Coordinates of C-alpha atoms in Angstrom, one line a residue:
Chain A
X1 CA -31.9 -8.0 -18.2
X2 CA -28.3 -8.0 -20.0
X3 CA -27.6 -10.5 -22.9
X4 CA -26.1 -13.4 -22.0
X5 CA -23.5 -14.4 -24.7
X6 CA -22.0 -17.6 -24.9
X7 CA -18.5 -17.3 -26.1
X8 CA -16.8 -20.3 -26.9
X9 CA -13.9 -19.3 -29.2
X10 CA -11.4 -16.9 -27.9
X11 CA -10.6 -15.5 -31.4
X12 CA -14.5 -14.1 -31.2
X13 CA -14.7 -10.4 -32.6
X14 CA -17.1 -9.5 -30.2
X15 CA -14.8 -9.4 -27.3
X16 CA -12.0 -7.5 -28.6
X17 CA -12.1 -5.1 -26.0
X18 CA -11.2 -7.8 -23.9
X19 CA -8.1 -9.0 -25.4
X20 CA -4.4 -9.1 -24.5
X21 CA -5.1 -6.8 -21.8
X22 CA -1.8 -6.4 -20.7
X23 CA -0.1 -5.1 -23.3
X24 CA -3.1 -3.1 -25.1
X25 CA -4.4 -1.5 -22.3
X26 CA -1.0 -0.7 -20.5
X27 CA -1.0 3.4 -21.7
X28 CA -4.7 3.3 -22.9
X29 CA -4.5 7.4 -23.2
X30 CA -1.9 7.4 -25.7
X31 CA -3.1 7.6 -29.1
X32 CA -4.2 4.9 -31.1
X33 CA -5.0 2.8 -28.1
X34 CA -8.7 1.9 -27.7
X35 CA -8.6 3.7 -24.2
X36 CA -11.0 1.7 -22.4
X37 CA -11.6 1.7 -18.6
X38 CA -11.4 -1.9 -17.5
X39 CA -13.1 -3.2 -14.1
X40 CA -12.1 -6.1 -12.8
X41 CA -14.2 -8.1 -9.9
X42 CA -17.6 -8.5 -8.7
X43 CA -17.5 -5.6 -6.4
X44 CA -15.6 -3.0 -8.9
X45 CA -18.1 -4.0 -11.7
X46 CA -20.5 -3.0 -9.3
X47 CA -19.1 0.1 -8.6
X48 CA -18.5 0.7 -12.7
X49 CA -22.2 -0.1 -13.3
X50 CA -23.0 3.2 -10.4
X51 CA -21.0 5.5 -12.1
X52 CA -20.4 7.8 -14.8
X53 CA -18.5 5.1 -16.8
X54 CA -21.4 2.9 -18.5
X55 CA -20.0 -0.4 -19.3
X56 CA -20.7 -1.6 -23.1
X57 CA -19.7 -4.8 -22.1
X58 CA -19.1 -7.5 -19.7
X59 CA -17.0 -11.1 -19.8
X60 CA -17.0 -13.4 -17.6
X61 CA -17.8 -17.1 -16.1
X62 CA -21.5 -18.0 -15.2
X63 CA -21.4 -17.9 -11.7
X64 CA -19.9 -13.8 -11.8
X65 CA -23.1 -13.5 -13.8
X66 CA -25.4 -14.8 -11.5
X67 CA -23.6 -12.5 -8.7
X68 CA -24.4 -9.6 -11.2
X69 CA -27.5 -10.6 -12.4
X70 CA -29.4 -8.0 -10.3
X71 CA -26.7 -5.2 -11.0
X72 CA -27.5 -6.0 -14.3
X73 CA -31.4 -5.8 -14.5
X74 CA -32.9 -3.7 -16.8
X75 CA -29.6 -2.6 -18.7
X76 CA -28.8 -3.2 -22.2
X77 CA -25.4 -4.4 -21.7
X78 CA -24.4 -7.7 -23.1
X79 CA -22.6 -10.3 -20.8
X80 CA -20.7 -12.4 -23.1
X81 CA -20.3 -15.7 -20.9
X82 CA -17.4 -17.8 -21.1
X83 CA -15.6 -20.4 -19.2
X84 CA -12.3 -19.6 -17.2
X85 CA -10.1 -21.2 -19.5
X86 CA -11.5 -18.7 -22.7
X87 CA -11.4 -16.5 -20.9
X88 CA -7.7 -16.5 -20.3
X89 CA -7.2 -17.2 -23.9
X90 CA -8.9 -14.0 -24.6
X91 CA -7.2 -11.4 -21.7
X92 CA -4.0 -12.9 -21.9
X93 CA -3.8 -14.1 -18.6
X94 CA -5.7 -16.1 -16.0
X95 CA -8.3 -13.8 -14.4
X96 CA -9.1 -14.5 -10.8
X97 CA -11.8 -12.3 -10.2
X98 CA -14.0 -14.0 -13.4
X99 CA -15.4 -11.1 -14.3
X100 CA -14.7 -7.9 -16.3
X101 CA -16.8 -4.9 -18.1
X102 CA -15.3 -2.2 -20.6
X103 CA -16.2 0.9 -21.0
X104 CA -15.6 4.0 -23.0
X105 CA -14.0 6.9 -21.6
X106 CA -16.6 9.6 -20.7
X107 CA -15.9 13.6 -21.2
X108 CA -13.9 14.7 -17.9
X109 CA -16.0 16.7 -15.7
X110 CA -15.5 20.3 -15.7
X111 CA -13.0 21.7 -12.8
X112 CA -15.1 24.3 -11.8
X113 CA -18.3 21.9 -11.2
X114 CA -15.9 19.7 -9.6
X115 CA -15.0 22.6 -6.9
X116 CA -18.6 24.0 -6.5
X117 CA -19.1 22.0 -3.2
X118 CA -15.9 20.1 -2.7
X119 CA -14.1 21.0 0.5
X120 CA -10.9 18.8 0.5
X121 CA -9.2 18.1 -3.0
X122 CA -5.8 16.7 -3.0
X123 CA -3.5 18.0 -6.3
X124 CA -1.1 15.4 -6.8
X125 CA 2.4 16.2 -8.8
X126 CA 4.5 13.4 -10.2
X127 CA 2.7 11.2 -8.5
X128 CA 3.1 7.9 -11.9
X129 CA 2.8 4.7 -9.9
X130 CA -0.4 3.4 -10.7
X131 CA -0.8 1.9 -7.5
X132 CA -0.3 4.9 -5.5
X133 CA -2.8 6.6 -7.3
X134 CA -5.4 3.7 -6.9
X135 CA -4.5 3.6 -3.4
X136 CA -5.2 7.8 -3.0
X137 CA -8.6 7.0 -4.6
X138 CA -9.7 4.4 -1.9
X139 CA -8.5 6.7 0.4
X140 CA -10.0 9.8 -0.6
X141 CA -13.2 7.9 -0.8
X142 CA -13.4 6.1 2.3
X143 CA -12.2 9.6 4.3
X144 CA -14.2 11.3 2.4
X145 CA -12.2 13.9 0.6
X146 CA -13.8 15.4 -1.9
X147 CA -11.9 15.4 -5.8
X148 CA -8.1 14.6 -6.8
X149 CA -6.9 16.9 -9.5
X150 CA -4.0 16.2 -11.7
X151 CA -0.8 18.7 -11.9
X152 CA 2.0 17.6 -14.0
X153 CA 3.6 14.1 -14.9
X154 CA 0.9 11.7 -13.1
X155 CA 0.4 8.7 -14.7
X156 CA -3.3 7.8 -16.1
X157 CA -5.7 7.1 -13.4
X158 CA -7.9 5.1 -15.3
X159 CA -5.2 2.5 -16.1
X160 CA -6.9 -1.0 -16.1
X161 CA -4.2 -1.8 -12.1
X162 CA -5.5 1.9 -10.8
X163 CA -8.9 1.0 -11.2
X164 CA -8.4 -2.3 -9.3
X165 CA -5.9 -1.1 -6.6
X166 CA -9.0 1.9 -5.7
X167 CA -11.1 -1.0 -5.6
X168 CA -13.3 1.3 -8.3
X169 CA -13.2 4.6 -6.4
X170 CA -11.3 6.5 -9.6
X171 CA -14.8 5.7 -11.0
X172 CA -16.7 7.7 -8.4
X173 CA -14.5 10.3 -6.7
X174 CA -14.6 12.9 -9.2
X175 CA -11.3 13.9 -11.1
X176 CA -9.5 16.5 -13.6
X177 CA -6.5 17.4 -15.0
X178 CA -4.9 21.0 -14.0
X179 CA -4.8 22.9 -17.5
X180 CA -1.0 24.5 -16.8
X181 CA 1.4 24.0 -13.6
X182 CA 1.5 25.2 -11.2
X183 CA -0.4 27.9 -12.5
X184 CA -3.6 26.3 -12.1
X185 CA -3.3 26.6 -8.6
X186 CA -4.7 30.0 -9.2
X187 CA -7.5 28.6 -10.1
X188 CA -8.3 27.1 -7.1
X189 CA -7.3 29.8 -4.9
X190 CA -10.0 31.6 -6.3
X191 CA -12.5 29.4 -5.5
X192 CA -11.2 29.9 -1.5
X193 CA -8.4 27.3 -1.4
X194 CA -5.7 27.4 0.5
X195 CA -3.1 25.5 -0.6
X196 CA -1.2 23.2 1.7
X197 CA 2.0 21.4 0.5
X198 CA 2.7 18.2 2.5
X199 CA 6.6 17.7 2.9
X200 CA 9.1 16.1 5.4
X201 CA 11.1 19.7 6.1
X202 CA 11.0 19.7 9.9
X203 CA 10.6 23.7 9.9
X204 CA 6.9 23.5 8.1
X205 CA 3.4 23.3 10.8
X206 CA 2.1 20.1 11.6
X207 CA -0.9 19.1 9.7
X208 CA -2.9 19.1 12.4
X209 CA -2.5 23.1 12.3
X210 CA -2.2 23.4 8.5
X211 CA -6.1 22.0 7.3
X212 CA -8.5 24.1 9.3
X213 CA -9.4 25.8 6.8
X214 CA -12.7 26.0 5.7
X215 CA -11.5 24.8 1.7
X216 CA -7.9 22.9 1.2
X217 CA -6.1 22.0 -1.4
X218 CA -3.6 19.3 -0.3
X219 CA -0.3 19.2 -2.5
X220 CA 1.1 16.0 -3.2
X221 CA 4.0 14.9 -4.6
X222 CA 5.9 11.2 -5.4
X223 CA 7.8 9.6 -2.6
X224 CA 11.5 10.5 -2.9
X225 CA 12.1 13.6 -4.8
X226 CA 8.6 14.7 -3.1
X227 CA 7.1 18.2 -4.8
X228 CA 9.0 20.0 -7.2
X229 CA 10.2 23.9 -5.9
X230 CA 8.0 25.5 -8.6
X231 CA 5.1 23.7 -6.6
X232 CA 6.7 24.7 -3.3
X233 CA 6.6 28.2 -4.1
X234 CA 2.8 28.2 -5.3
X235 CA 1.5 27.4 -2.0
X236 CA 0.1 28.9 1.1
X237 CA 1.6 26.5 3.9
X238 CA 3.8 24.0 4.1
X239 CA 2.5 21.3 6.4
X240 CA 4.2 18.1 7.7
X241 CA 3.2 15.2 9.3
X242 CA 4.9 14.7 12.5
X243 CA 7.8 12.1 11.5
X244 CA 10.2 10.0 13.5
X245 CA 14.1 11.4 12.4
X246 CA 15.9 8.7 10.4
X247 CA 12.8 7.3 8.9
X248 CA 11.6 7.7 5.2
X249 CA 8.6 9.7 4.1
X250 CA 5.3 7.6 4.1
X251 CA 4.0 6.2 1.0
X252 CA 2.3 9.0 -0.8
X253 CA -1.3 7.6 -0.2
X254 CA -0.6 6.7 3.2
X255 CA 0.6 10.5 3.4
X256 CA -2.4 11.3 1.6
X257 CA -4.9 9.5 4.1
X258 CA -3.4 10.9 7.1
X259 CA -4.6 14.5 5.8
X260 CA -7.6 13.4 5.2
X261 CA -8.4 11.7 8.3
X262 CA -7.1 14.9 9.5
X263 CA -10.0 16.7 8.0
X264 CA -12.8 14.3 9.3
X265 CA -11.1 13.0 12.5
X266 CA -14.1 15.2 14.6
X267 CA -16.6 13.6 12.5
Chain B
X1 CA 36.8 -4.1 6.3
X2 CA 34.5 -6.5 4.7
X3 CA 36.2 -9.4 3.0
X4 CA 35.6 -9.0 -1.0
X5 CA 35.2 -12.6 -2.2
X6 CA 34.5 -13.0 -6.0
X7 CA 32.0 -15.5 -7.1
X8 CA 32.5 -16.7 -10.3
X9 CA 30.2 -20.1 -10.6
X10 CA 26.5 -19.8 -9.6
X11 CA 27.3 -23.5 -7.6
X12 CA 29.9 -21.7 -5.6
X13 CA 28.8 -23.8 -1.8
X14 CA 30.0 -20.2 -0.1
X15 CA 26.2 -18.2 -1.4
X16 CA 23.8 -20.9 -0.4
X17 CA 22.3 -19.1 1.6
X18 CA 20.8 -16.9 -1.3
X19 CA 20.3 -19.7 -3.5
X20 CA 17.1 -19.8 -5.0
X21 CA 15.1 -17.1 -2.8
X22 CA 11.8 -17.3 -4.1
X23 CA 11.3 -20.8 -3.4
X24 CA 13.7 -21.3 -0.2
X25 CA 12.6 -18.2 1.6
X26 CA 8.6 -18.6 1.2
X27 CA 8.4 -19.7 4.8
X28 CA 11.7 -19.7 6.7
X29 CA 9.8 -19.7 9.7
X30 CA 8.9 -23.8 9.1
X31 CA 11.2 -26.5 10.2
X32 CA 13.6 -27.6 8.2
X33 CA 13.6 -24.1 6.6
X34 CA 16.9 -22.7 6.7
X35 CA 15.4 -19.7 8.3
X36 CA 17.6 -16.5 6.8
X37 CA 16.4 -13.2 6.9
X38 CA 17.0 -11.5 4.2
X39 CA 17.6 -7.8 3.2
X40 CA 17.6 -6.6 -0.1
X41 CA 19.1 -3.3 -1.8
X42 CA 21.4 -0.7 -0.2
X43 CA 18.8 0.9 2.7
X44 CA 17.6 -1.9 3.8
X45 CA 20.7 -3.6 3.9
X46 CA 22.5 -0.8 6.2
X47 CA 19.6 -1.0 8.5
X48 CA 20.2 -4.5 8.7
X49 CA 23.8 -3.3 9.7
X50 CA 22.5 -1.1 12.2
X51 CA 20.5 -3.4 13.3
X52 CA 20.5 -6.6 16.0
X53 CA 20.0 -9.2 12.6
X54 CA 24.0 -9.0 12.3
X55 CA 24.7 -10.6 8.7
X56 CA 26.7 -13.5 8.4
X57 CA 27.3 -12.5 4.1
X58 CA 26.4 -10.1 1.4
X59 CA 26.1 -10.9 -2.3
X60 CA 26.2 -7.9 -4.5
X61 CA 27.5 -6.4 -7.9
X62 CA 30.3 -4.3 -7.7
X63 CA 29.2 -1.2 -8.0
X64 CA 26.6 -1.6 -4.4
X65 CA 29.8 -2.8 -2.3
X66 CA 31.4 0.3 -3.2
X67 CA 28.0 2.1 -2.0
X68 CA 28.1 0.0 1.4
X69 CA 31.7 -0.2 1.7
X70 CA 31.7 2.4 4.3
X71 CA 29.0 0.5 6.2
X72 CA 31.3 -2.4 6.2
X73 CA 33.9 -0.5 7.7
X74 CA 35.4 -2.8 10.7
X75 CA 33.2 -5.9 10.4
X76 CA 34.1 -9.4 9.8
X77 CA 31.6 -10.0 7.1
X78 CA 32.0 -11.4 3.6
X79 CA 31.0 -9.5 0.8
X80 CA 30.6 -12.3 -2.0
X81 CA 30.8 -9.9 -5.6
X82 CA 29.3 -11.5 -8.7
X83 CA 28.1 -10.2 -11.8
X84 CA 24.3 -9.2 -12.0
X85 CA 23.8 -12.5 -14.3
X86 CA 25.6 -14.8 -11.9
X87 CA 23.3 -12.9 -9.1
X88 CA 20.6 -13.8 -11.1
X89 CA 21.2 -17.5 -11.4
X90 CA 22.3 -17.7 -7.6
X91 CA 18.8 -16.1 -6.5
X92 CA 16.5 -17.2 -9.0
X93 CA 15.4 -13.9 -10.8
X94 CA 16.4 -10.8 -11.6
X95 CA 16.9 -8.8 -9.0
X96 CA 17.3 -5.0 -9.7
X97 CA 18.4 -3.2 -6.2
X98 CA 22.3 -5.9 -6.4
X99 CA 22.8 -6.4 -3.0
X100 CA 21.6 -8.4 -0.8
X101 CA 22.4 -9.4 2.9
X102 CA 21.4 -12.7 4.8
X103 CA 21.4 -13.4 8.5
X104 CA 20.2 -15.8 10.9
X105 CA 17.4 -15.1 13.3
X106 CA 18.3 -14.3 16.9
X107 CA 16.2 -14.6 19.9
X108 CA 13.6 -12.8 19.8
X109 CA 13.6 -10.3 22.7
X110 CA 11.3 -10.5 25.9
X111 CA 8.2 -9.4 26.1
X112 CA 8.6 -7.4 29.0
X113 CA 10.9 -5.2 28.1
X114 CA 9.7 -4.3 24.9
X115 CA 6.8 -2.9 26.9
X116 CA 8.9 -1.4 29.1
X117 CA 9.2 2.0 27.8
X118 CA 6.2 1.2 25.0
X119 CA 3.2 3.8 24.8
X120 CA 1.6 2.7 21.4
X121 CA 1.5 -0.5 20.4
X122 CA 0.1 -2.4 17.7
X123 CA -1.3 -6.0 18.1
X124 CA -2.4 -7.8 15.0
X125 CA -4.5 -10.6 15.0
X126 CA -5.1 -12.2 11.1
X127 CA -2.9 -10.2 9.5
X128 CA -1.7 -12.7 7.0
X129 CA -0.4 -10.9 3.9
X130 CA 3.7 -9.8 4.1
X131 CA 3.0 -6.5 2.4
X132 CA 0.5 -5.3 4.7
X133 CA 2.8 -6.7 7.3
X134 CA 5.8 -4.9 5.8
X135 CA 3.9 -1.9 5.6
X136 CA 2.7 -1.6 9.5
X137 CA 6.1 -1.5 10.2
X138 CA 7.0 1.2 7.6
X139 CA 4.7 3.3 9.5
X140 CA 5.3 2.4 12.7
X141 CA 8.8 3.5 12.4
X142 CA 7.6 6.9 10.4
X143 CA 5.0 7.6 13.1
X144 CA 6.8 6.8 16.2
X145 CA 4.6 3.6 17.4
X146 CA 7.0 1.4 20.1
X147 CA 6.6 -2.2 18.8
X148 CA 4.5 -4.5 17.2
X149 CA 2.6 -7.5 18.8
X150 CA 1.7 -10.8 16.8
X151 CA -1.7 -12.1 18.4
X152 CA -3.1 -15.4 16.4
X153 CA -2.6 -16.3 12.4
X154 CA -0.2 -14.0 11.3
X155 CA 2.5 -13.9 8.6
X156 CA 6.1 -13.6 9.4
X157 CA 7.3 -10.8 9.5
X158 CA 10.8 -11.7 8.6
X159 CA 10.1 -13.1 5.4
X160 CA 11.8 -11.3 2.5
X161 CA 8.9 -9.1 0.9
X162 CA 7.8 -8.2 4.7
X163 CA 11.6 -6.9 4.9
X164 CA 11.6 -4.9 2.1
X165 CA 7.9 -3.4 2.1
X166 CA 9.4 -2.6 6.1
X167 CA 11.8 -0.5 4.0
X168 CA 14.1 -2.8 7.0
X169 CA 11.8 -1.6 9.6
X170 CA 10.8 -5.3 11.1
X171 CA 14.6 -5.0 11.7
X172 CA 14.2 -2.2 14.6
X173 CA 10.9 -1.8 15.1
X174 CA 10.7 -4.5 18.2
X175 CA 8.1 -7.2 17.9
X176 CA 7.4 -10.3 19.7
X177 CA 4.6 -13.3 19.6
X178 CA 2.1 -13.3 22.1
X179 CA 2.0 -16.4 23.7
X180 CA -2.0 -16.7 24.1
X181 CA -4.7 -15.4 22.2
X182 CA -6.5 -13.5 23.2
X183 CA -5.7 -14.0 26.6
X184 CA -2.4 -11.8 26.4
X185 CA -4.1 -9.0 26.3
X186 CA -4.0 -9.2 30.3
X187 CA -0.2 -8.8 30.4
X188 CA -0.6 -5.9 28.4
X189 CA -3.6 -4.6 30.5
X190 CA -1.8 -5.2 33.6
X191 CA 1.2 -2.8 32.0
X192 CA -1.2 -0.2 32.2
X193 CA -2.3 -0.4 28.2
X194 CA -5.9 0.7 27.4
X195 CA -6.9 -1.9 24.7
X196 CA -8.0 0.0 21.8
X197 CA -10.1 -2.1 18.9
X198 CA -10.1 -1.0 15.6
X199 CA -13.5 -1.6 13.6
X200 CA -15.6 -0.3 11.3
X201 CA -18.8 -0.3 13.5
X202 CA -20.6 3.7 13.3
X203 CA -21.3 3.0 17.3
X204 CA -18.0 3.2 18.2
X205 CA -16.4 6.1 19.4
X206 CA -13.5 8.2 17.3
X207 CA -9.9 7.2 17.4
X208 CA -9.5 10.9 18.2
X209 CA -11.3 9.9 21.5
X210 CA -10.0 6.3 22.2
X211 CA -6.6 7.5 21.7
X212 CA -6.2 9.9 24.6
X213 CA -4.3 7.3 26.7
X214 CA -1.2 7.4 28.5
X215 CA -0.6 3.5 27.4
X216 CA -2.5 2.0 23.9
X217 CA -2.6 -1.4 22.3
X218 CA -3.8 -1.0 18.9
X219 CA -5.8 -3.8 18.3
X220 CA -6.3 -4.5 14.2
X221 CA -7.3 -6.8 12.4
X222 CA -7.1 -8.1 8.8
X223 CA -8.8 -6.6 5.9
X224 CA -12.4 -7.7 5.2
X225 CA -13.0 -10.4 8.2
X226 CA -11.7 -7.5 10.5
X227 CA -11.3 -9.0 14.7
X228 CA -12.9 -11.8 15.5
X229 CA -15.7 -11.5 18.5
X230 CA -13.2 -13.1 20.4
X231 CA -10.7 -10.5 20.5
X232 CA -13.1 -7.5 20.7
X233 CA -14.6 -9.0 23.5
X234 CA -10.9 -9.1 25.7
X235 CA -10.5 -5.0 24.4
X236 CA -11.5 -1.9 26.6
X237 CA -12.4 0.4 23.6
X238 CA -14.1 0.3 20.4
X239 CA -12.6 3.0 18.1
X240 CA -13.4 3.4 14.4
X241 CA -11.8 5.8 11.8
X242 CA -14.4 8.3 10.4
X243 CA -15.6 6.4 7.6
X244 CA -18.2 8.0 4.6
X245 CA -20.8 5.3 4.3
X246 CA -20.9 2.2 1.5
X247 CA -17.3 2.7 0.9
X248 CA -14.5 -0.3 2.2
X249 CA -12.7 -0.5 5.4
X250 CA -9.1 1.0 4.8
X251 CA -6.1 -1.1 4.1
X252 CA -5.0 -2.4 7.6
X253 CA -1.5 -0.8 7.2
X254 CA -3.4 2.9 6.4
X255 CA -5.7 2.2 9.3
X256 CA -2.9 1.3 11.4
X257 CA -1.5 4.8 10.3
X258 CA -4.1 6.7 11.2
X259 CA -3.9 5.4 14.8
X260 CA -0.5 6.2 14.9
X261 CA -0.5 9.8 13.4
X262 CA -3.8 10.4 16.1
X263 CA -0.8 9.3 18.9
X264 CA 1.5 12.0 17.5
X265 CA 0.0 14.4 15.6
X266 CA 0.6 17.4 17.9
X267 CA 3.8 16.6 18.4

């Protein structure tokens, strides 16, 4: 059973991973910033507490604990217990979701144990909107794509807002960052890839054409300027998704999910 | 060409209908409301243009009239310039895209002949939430769905975030109210539209099968409570999007997607 923790002033040292999160944990991979992955809500907790990330702590209100109280059996986590209004005090901000854990930020998994079985990754590129990425997580899980690997100029996926927005999935689907750009790629066409750039150019095969491949790699890049030509150039096909003229691009996660239903629509 | 009126005093009687957006525009759909619709920032604003929501008045810096001034080309519409700090104080907040455009709603058109010539449509029944809203359109315009249909306890659609999430899509995209719930659903039956549920339930069949229709009504409902038994029992179809197990049911805009992309995705 966790420890239960009353906390009563918000100054308390032992919750310092808690505090001012929005300012402190805002670029948590830079440097000197503690660099703690943050779930927020009963559910995303949940999710934390099932995955590689090992919360050293939790804080929130009594009833969130009694919600977790089974999650939390048998670990020796402590659950410091405060009331809303401390609470606040202590994140900077009033906390709907009553409940948070910290943890540290584990070793990245190794690409090449990420590719052994995977058979649909997506590689995103410039992709820094931390919702976007959040939302490609939640996608990838729920269609069941397999890994998202970084390329160049993403921002952090384990940003307090990306963790929440993937309602927890950038804690389970597994991850890494590409070494170089875009000569990783290589990498993965190694490992039987083929590598299929999504963009709007009306000349490029329709998706449905582009991922029946037995192992695909799904380029991705930021709505707007889309992938970089360096990218372009390191790929197999260039697939589209069938697009009314005079319309924007989709959102790059709802781009992202279309490809993967794509893979799994049989299934 | 637009009339160029500079607005000096925040007060200035002529703007009132941008004064103070985030409060006055919540819901413009309630009496008493002064009912505007309301685009925001260059693209949006020339869909507006190109849209039936004729403006009656633009408020913009400078700089965004010169962007739109060959949109403006030949109508009778003001085009109140201020500076971005008298913008501010007019609106209410900052407002980074400096232009906006405000017109009144028309009637909205028939039922009937939005149908008309309609193979895929989506009808929404608890969709309450303007960015999910906002974003059905977005990708109904992308992915070439005919119109969208408001069943019971929706949000408006013309409210201000839905507008600008719609990237201006609720402007063309055509949409009406159905009258009865769920008992419209005949009218559309009687068009010749196979009603097509969306739910996460494993018995269903795939959207890849349930889609095959000449005519479709997308049936979707909002995140988490999903349709009520009410409306699934009026539909013909139970389809579900391949989902991997213990994960959450999509976003209701990136579930509506993948409905739409299914209609099109050989074309």
């Amino acid at each position: 059973m966790a420890d239960v923790i009353d906390i009563e002033d918000p100054a308390d040292p032992r919750v310092a991973a808690f505090r001012d999160l929005k300012s402190a944990d805002r670029r948590p991979d830079l440097p000197g910033r503690q660099g703690y992955v943050i779930a927020e809500g009963v559910v995303v907790v949940q999710r934390m507490l099932g995955s590689r990330f090992a919360p050293f702590g939790l804080l929130g209100v009594g009833r969130r604990y009694e919600e977790l109280a089974g999650d939390l059996d048998g670990r020796d986590v402590p659950y410091y217990r405060a009331s809303a209004e401390v609470m606040a005090e202590i994140v900077g901000f009033h906390l709907n979701r009553g409940v948070l854990a910290a943890a540290r930020r584990p070793a990245e998994p190794e690409l090449a144990e990420i590719l052994a079985s995977a058979r649909t990754v997506a590689v995103l590129e410039g992709v820094n909107d931390h919702e976007n990425i959040g939302s490609i997580f939640r996608n990838a899980a729920g269609l069941g794509a397999d890994a998202v690997l970084f390329g160049d100029r993403c921002a952090d996926p384990l940003y307090r807002r990306a963790v929440r927005v993937s309602m927890g999935h950038v804690l389970r689907v597994p991850f890494a960052r590409l070494p170089t750009w875009p000569d990783s790629l290589e990498l993965l066409r190694d490992k039987g890839f083929q590598i299929v750039a999504l963009t709007p150019e009306p000349s490029a095969t329709t998706l449905a054409r582009a991922l029946t491949g037995d192992r695909v790699a799904l380029l991705l890049g930021a709505e707007g300027p889309g992938l970089t030509e360096t990218a372009m150039a390191a790929t197999d096909i260039r697939a589209r998704i069938p697009m009314t003229p005079g319309t924007d691009s989709l959102n790059v996660a709802t781009a992202a999910a279309m490809a993967f239903y794509e893979r799994v629509r049989n299934s």
